mmCIF file of N, CA and C in Angstrom:
data_model
loop_
_atom_site.group_PDB
_atom_site.id
_atom_site.type_symbol
_atom_site.label_atom_id
_atom_site.label_comp_id
_atom_site.label_asym_id
_atom_site.label_seq_id
_atom_site.Cartn_x
_atom_site.Cartn_y
_atom_site.Cartn_z
ATOM 1 N N LEU B 54 12.777 -14.540 4.963
ATOM 2 C CA LEU B 54 12.892 -13.088 5.008
ATOM 3 C C LEU B 54 12.466 -12.561 6.364
ATOM 4 N N ASN B 55 13.098 -11.499 6.763
ATOM 5 C CA ASN B 55 12.753 -10.833 8.013
ATOM 6 C C ASN B 55 12.594 -9.339 7.725
ATOM 7 N N PRO B 56 11.411 -8.955 7.214
ATOM 8 C CA PRO B 56 11.259 -7.551 6.792
ATOM 9 C C PRO B 56 11.295 -6.573 7.951
ATOM 10 N N LYS B 57 11.828 -5.407 7.675
ATOM 11 C CA LYS B 57 11.829 -4.300 8.632
ATOM 12 C C LYS B 57 11.024 -3.179 7.988
ATOM 13 N N TRP B 58 9.916 -2.829 8.583
ATOM 14 C CA TRP B 58 9.027 -1.815 8.025
ATOM 15 C C TRP B 58 9.485 -0.443 8.474
ATOM 16 N N LEU B 59 9.775 0.413 7.519
ATOM 17 C CA LEU B 59 10.262 1.753 7.825
ATOM 18 C C LEU B 59 9.135 2.781 7.910
ATOM 19 N N THR B 60 7.940 2.409 7.484
ATOM 20 C CA THR B 60 6.817 3.333 7.478
ATOM 21 C C THR B 60 5.655 2.725 8.247
ATOM 22 N N LYS B 61 5.207 3.441 9.271
ATOM 23 C CA LYS B 61 4.068 2.992 10.070
ATOM 24 C C LYS B 61 3.228 4.198 10.444
ATOM 25 N N ASP B 62 1.945 3.967 10.629
ATOM 26 C CA ASP B 62 1.022 4.980 11.144
ATOM 27 C C ASP B 62 1.173 6.328 10.455
ATOM 28 N N LYS B 63 0.843 6.381 9.189
ATOM 29 C CA LYS B 63 0.910 7.615 8.413
ATOM 30 C C LYS B 63 -0.504 8.148 8.182
ATOM 31 N N THR B 64 -0.632 9.458 8.145
ATOM 32 C CA THR B 64 -1.897 10.115 7.832
ATOM 33 C C THR B 64 -1.733 10.878 6.530
ATOM 34 N N PHE B 65 -2.699 10.712 5.631
ATOM 35 C CA PHE B 65 -2.673 11.386 4.346
ATOM 36 C C PHE B 65 -3.982 12.132 4.152
ATOM 37 N N ASP B 66 -3.899 13.353 3.683
ATOM 38 C CA ASP B 66 -5.081 14.144 3.379
ATOM 39 C C ASP B 66 -5.257 14.213 1.872
ATOM 40 N N PHE B 67 -6.493 14.082 1.429
ATOM 41 C CA PHE B 67 -6.829 14.155 0.016
ATOM 42 C C PHE B 67 -7.753 15.340 -0.215
ATOM 43 N N PRO B 68 -7.763 15.892 -1.413
ATOM 44 C CA PRO B 68 -8.666 17.009 -1.709
ATOM 45 C C PRO B 68 -10.125 16.623 -1.446
ATOM 46 N N SER B 69 -10.877 17.516 -0.794
ATOM 47 C CA SER B 69 -12.275 17.198 -0.510
ATOM 48 C C SER B 69 -13.068 17.147 -1.811
ATOM 49 N N GLY B 70 -14.068 16.304 -1.821
ATOM 50 C CA GLY B 70 -14.905 16.155 -2.999
ATOM 51 C C GLY B 70 -14.350 15.199 -4.031
ATOM 52 N N GLU B 71 -13.107 14.787 -3.893
ATOM 53 C CA GLU B 71 -12.506 13.840 -4.832
ATOM 54 C C GLU B 71 -12.274 12.513 -4.129
ATOM 55 N N GLU B 72 -12.682 11.451 -4.769
ATOM 56 C CA GLU B 72 -12.470 10.116 -4.211
ATOM 57 C C GLU B 72 -11.406 9.413 -5.031
ATOM 58 N N LEU B 73 -10.160 9.685 -4.692
ATOM 59 C CA LEU B 73 -9.018 9.129 -5.411
ATOM 60 C C LEU B 73 -8.605 7.799 -4.803
ATOM 61 N N ASP B 74 -8.129 6.889 -5.638
ATOM 62 C CA ASP B 74 -7.600 5.626 -5.130
ATOM 63 C C ASP B 74 -6.291 5.890 -4.399
ATOM 64 N N PHE B 75 -6.007 5.051 -3.423
ATOM 65 C CA PHE B 75 -4.792 5.145 -2.621
ATOM 66 C C PHE B 75 -3.900 3.971 -3.008
ATOM 67 N N ARG B 76 -2.653 4.268 -3.370
ATOM 68 C CA ARG B 76 -1.722 3.230 -3.823
ATOM 69 C C ARG B 76 -0.568 3.114 -2.833
ATOM 70 N N VAL B 77 -0.261 1.880 -2.452
ATOM 71 C CA VAL B 77 0.864 1.585 -1.564
ATOM 72 C C VAL B 77 1.830 0.702 -2.338
ATOM 73 N N GLU B 78 3.091 1.152 -2.457
ATOM 74 C CA GLU B 78 4.121 0.352 -3.116
ATOM 75 C C GLU B 78 5.049 -0.239 -2.066
ATOM 76 N N VAL B 79 5.487 -1.467 -2.309
ATOM 77 C CA VAL B 79 6.388 -2.175 -1.398
ATOM 78 C C VAL B 79 7.720 -2.374 -2.118
ATOM 79 N N TRP B 80 8.784 -1.950 -1.465
ATOM 80 C CA TRP B 80 10.135 -2.050 -2.016
ATOM 81 C C TRP B 80 11.055 -2.744 -1.014
ATOM 82 N N ASP B 81 11.993 -3.505 -1.541
ATOM 83 C CA ASP B 81 13.055 -4.103 -0.744
ATOM 84 C C ASP B 81 14.265 -3.188 -0.874
ATOM 85 N N ARG B 82 14.629 -2.533 0.217
ATOM 86 C CA ARG B 82 15.760 -1.607 0.197
ATOM 87 C C ARG B 82 17.056 -2.393 0.313
ATOM 88 N N ASP B 83 17.949 -2.142 -0.621
ATOM 89 C CA ASP B 83 19.264 -2.794 -0.629
ATOM 90 C C ASP B 83 20.346 -1.741 -0.414
ATOM 91 N N LYS B 84 21.324 -2.070 0.405
ATOM 92 C CA LYS B 84 22.415 -1.129 0.666
ATOM 93 C C LYS B 84 23.484 -1.160 -0.425
ATOM 94 N N LEU B 85 23.696 -2.319 -1.034
ATOM 95 C CA LEU B 85 24.788 -2.460 -1.994
ATOM 96 C C LEU B 85 24.346 -2.498 -3.453
ATOM 97 N N SER B 86 23.059 -2.602 -3.703
ATOM 98 C CA SER B 86 22.556 -2.598 -5.078
ATOM 99 C C SER B 86 21.251 -1.804 -5.119
ATOM 100 N N LYS B 87 20.631 -1.752 -6.298
ATOM 101 C CA LYS B 87 19.400 -0.958 -6.405
ATOM 102 C C LYS B 87 18.258 -1.631 -5.650
ATOM 103 N N ASP B 88 17.317 -0.798 -5.182
ATOM 104 C CA ASP B 88 16.154 -1.310 -4.470
ATOM 105 C C ASP B 88 15.283 -2.134 -5.419
ATOM 106 N N ASP B 89 14.615 -3.160 -4.878
ATOM 107 C CA ASP B 89 13.789 -4.051 -5.681
ATOM 108 C C ASP B 89 12.307 -3.786 -5.425
ATOM 109 N N PHE B 90 11.557 -3.590 -6.504
ATOM 110 C CA PHE B 90 10.113 -3.437 -6.411
ATOM 111 C C PHE B 90 9.501 -4.788 -6.078
ATOM 112 N N MET B 91 8.665 -4.832 -5.025
ATOM 113 C CA MET B 91 8.068 -6.090 -4.594
ATOM 114 C C MET B 91 6.579 -6.182 -4.919
ATOM 115 N N GLY B 92 5.968 -5.066 -5.313
ATOM 116 C CA GLY B 92 4.558 -5.076 -5.670
ATOM 117 C C GLY B 92 3.839 -3.862 -5.108
ATOM 118 N N TYR B 93 2.575 -3.751 -5.473
ATOM 119 C CA TYR B 93 1.769 -2.651 -4.965
ATOM 120 C C TYR B 93 0.339 -3.120 -4.716
ATOM 121 N N ILE B 94 -0.379 -2.326 -3.929
ATOM 122 C CA ILE B 94 -1.822 -2.504 -3.758
ATOM 123 C C ILE B 94 -2.477 -1.175 -4.079
ATOM 124 N N GLN B 95 -3.735 -1.229 -4.457
ATOM 125 C CA GLN B 95 -4.486 -0.011 -4.718
ATOM 126 C C GLN B 95 -5.850 -0.177 -4.067
ATOM 127 N N VAL B 96 -6.235 0.813 -3.255
ATOM 128 C CA VAL B 96 -7.488 0.751 -2.512
ATOM 129 C C VAL B 96 -8.330 1.958 -2.880
ATOM 130 N N SER B 97 -9.602 1.715 -3.143
ATOM 131 C CA SER B 97 -10.545 2.776 -3.467
ATOM 132 C C SER B 97 -11.320 3.154 -2.200
ATOM 133 N N PRO B 98 -11.653 4.429 -2.018
ATOM 134 C CA PRO B 98 -12.483 4.821 -0.874
ATOM 135 C C PRO B 98 -13.808 4.063 -0.826
ATOM 136 N N HIS B 99 -14.290 3.595 -1.982
ATOM 137 C CA HIS B 99 -15.541 2.836 -2.025
ATOM 138 C C HIS B 99 -15.425 1.502 -1.283
ATOM 139 N N GLU B 100 -14.199 1.016 -1.101
ATOM 140 C CA GLU B 100 -13.965 -0.249 -0.397
ATOM 141 C C GLU B 100 -13.925 -0.057 1.122
ATOM 142 N N LEU B 101 -13.902 1.203 1.578
ATOM 143 C CA LEU B 101 -13.729 1.506 2.991
ATOM 144 C C LEU B 101 -14.988 2.136 3.562
ATOM 145 N N GLU B 102 -15.304 1.781 4.804
ATOM 146 C CA GLU B 102 -16.470 2.351 5.481
ATOM 147 C C GLU B 102 -16.040 3.604 6.232
ATOM 148 N N ASP B 103 -16.763 4.690 6.021
ATOM 149 C CA ASP B 103 -16.410 5.987 6.592
ATOM 150 C C ASP B 103 -16.288 5.909 8.120
ATOM 151 N N GLY B 104 -15.119 6.313 8.629
ATOM 152 C CA GLY B 104 -14.886 6.377 10.065
ATOM 153 C C GLY B 104 -14.576 5.051 10.733
ATOM 154 N N LYS B 105 -14.550 3.967 9.986
ATOM 155 C CA LYS B 105 -14.322 2.645 10.565
ATOM 156 C C LYS B 105 -12.946 2.122 10.157
ATOM 157 N N LEU B 106 -12.250 1.514 11.112
ATOM 158 C CA LEU B 106 -10.966 0.880 10.839
ATOM 159 C C LEU B 106 -11.196 -0.347 9.960
ATOM 160 N N THR B 107 -10.498 -0.407 8.841
ATOM 161 C CA THR B 107 -10.542 -1.557 7.943
ATOM 162 C C THR B 107 -9.144 -2.146 7.898
ATOM 163 N N GLU B 108 -9.028 -3.400 8.287
ATOM 164 C CA GLU B 108 -7.733 -4.084 8.289
ATOM 165 C C GLU B 108 -7.876 -5.336 7.454
ATOM 166 N N SER B 109 -6.977 -5.497 6.483
ATOM 167 C CA SER B 109 -7.114 -6.618 5.568
ATOM 168 C C SER B 109 -5.765 -7.001 4.964
ATOM 169 N N TRP B 110 -5.706 -8.227 4.452
ATOM 170 C CA TRP B 110 -4.567 -8.685 3.667
ATOM 171 C C TRP B 110 -4.855 -8.365 2.211
ATOM 172 N N TYR B 111 -3.871 -7.809 1.512
ATOM 173 C CA TYR B 111 -3.993 -7.461 0.105
ATOM 174 C C TYR B 111 -2.896 -8.183 -0.674
ATOM 175 N N THR B 112 -3.265 -8.765 -1.796
ATOM 176 C CA THR B 112 -2.291 -9.428 -2.671
ATOM 177 C C THR B 112 -1.524 -8.379 -3.450
ATOM 178 N N LEU B 113 -0.198 -8.458 -3.427
ATOM 179 C CA LEU B 113 0.629 -7.516 -4.168
ATOM 180 C C LEU B 113 0.466 -7.730 -5.668
ATOM 181 N N LYS B 114 0.435 -6.620 -6.409
ATOM 182 C CA LYS B 114 0.248 -6.649 -7.861
ATOM 183 C C LYS B 114 1.516 -6.173 -8.559
ATOM 184 N N PRO B 115 1.733 -6.652 -9.791
ATOM 185 C CA PRO B 115 2.886 -6.185 -10.574
ATOM 186 C C PRO B 115 2.567 -4.862 -11.282
ATOM 187 N N ARG B 116 3.620 -4.078 -11.601
ATOM 188 C CA ARG B 116 3.446 -2.862 -12.406
ATOM 189 C C ARG B 116 3.262 -3.213 -13.867
ATOM 190 N N THR B 117 4.023 -4.212 -14.335
ATOM 191 C CA THR B 117 3.951 -4.663 -15.729
ATOM 192 C C THR B 117 3.920 -6.185 -15.746
ATOM 193 N N SER B 118 3.662 -6.743 -16.909
ATOM 194 C CA SER B 118 3.618 -8.203 -17.034
ATOM 195 C C SER B 118 4.996 -8.841 -16.833
ATOM 196 N N ARG B 119 6.055 -8.043 -16.921
ATOM 197 C CA ARG B 119 7.419 -8.568 -16.728
ATOM 198 C C ARG B 119 7.780 -8.736 -15.250
ATOM 199 N N ASP B 120 7.080 -8.035 -14.356
ATOM 200 C CA ASP B 120 7.377 -8.132 -12.924
ATOM 201 C C ASP B 120 6.996 -9.503 -12.387
ATOM 202 N N LYS B 121 7.892 -10.085 -11.630
ATOM 203 C CA LYS B 121 7.636 -11.369 -10.966
ATOM 204 C C LYS B 121 7.280 -11.057 -9.513
ATOM 205 N N ILE B 122 5.997 -11.022 -9.230
ATOM 206 C CA ILE B 122 5.506 -10.595 -7.920
ATOM 207 C C ILE B 122 4.749 -11.732 -7.261
ATOM 208 N N SER B 123 4.975 -11.905 -5.964
ATOM 209 C CA SER B 123 4.161 -12.822 -5.176
ATOM 210 C C SER B 123 4.176 -12.322 -3.746
ATOM 211 N N GLY B 124 3.107 -12.537 -3.056
ATOM 212 C CA GLY B 124 3.044 -12.159 -1.659
ATOM 213 C C GLY B 124 1.849 -11.281 -1.349
ATOM 214 N N GLU B 125 1.708 -11.019 -0.079
ATOM 215 C CA GLU B 125 0.617 -10.201 0.437
ATOM 216 C C GLU B 125 1.158 -9.233 1.467
ATOM 217 N N ILE B 126 0.362 -8.201 1.742
ATOM 218 C CA ILE B 126 0.701 -7.237 2.770
ATOM 219 C C ILE B 126 -0.563 -6.949 3.574
ATOM 220 N N ARG B 127 -0.390 -6.831 4.868
ATOM 221 C CA ARG B 127 -1.520 -6.516 5.745
ATOM 222 C C ARG B 127 -1.489 -5.017 6.014
ATOM 223 N N VAL B 128 -2.607 -4.352 5.729
ATOM 224 C CA VAL B 128 -2.689 -2.902 5.865
ATOM 225 C C VAL B 128 -3.961 -2.532 6.600
ATOM 226 N N SER B 129 -3.864 -1.507 7.436
ATOM 227 C CA SER B 129 -5.025 -0.959 8.138
ATOM 228 C C SER B 129 -5.302 0.445 7.631
ATOM 229 N N PHE B 130 -6.570 0.734 7.343
ATOM 230 C CA PHE B 130 -6.990 2.054 6.904
ATOM 231 C C PHE B 130 -8.128 2.542 7.785
ATOM 232 N N THR B 131 -8.147 3.828 8.063
ATOM 233 C CA THR B 131 -9.334 4.481 8.589
ATOM 234 C C THR B 131 -9.626 5.647 7.678
ATOM 235 N N TYR B 132 -10.757 5.594 7.007
ATOM 236 C CA TYR B 132 -11.122 6.612 6.013
ATOM 237 C C TYR B 132 -12.151 7.559 6.626
ATOM 238 N N HIS B 133 -11.891 8.848 6.506
ATOM 239 C CA HIS B 133 -12.833 9.883 6.966
ATOM 240 C C HIS B 133 -13.183 10.734 5.759
ATOM 241 N N SER B 134 -14.448 10.777 5.395
ATOM 242 C CA SER B 134 -14.858 11.501 4.194
ATOM 243 C C SER B 134 -14.777 13.018 4.382
ATOM 244 N N GLU B 135 -14.846 13.502 5.555
ATOM 245 C CA GLU B 135 -14.737 14.967 5.814
ATOM 246 C C GLU B 135 -13.830 15.216 6.991
#
């Protein structure tokens, strides 16, 4: 496989005072058929150090027990509590 990443360097704002988990879904975009779900990761703010870049490999998870998922994704986060 030779993946082409269509999303890079995104900033997301969350409501202050709420520590919501952040979910990243990975899809294989197909031009001639439906897109294929490849897995997701979920990161909690508790896993991230405030103001520090955290870069890690995350194992992709299935949505249901029927999903056949394997692989990892490398993601970088910088979390700012305020």
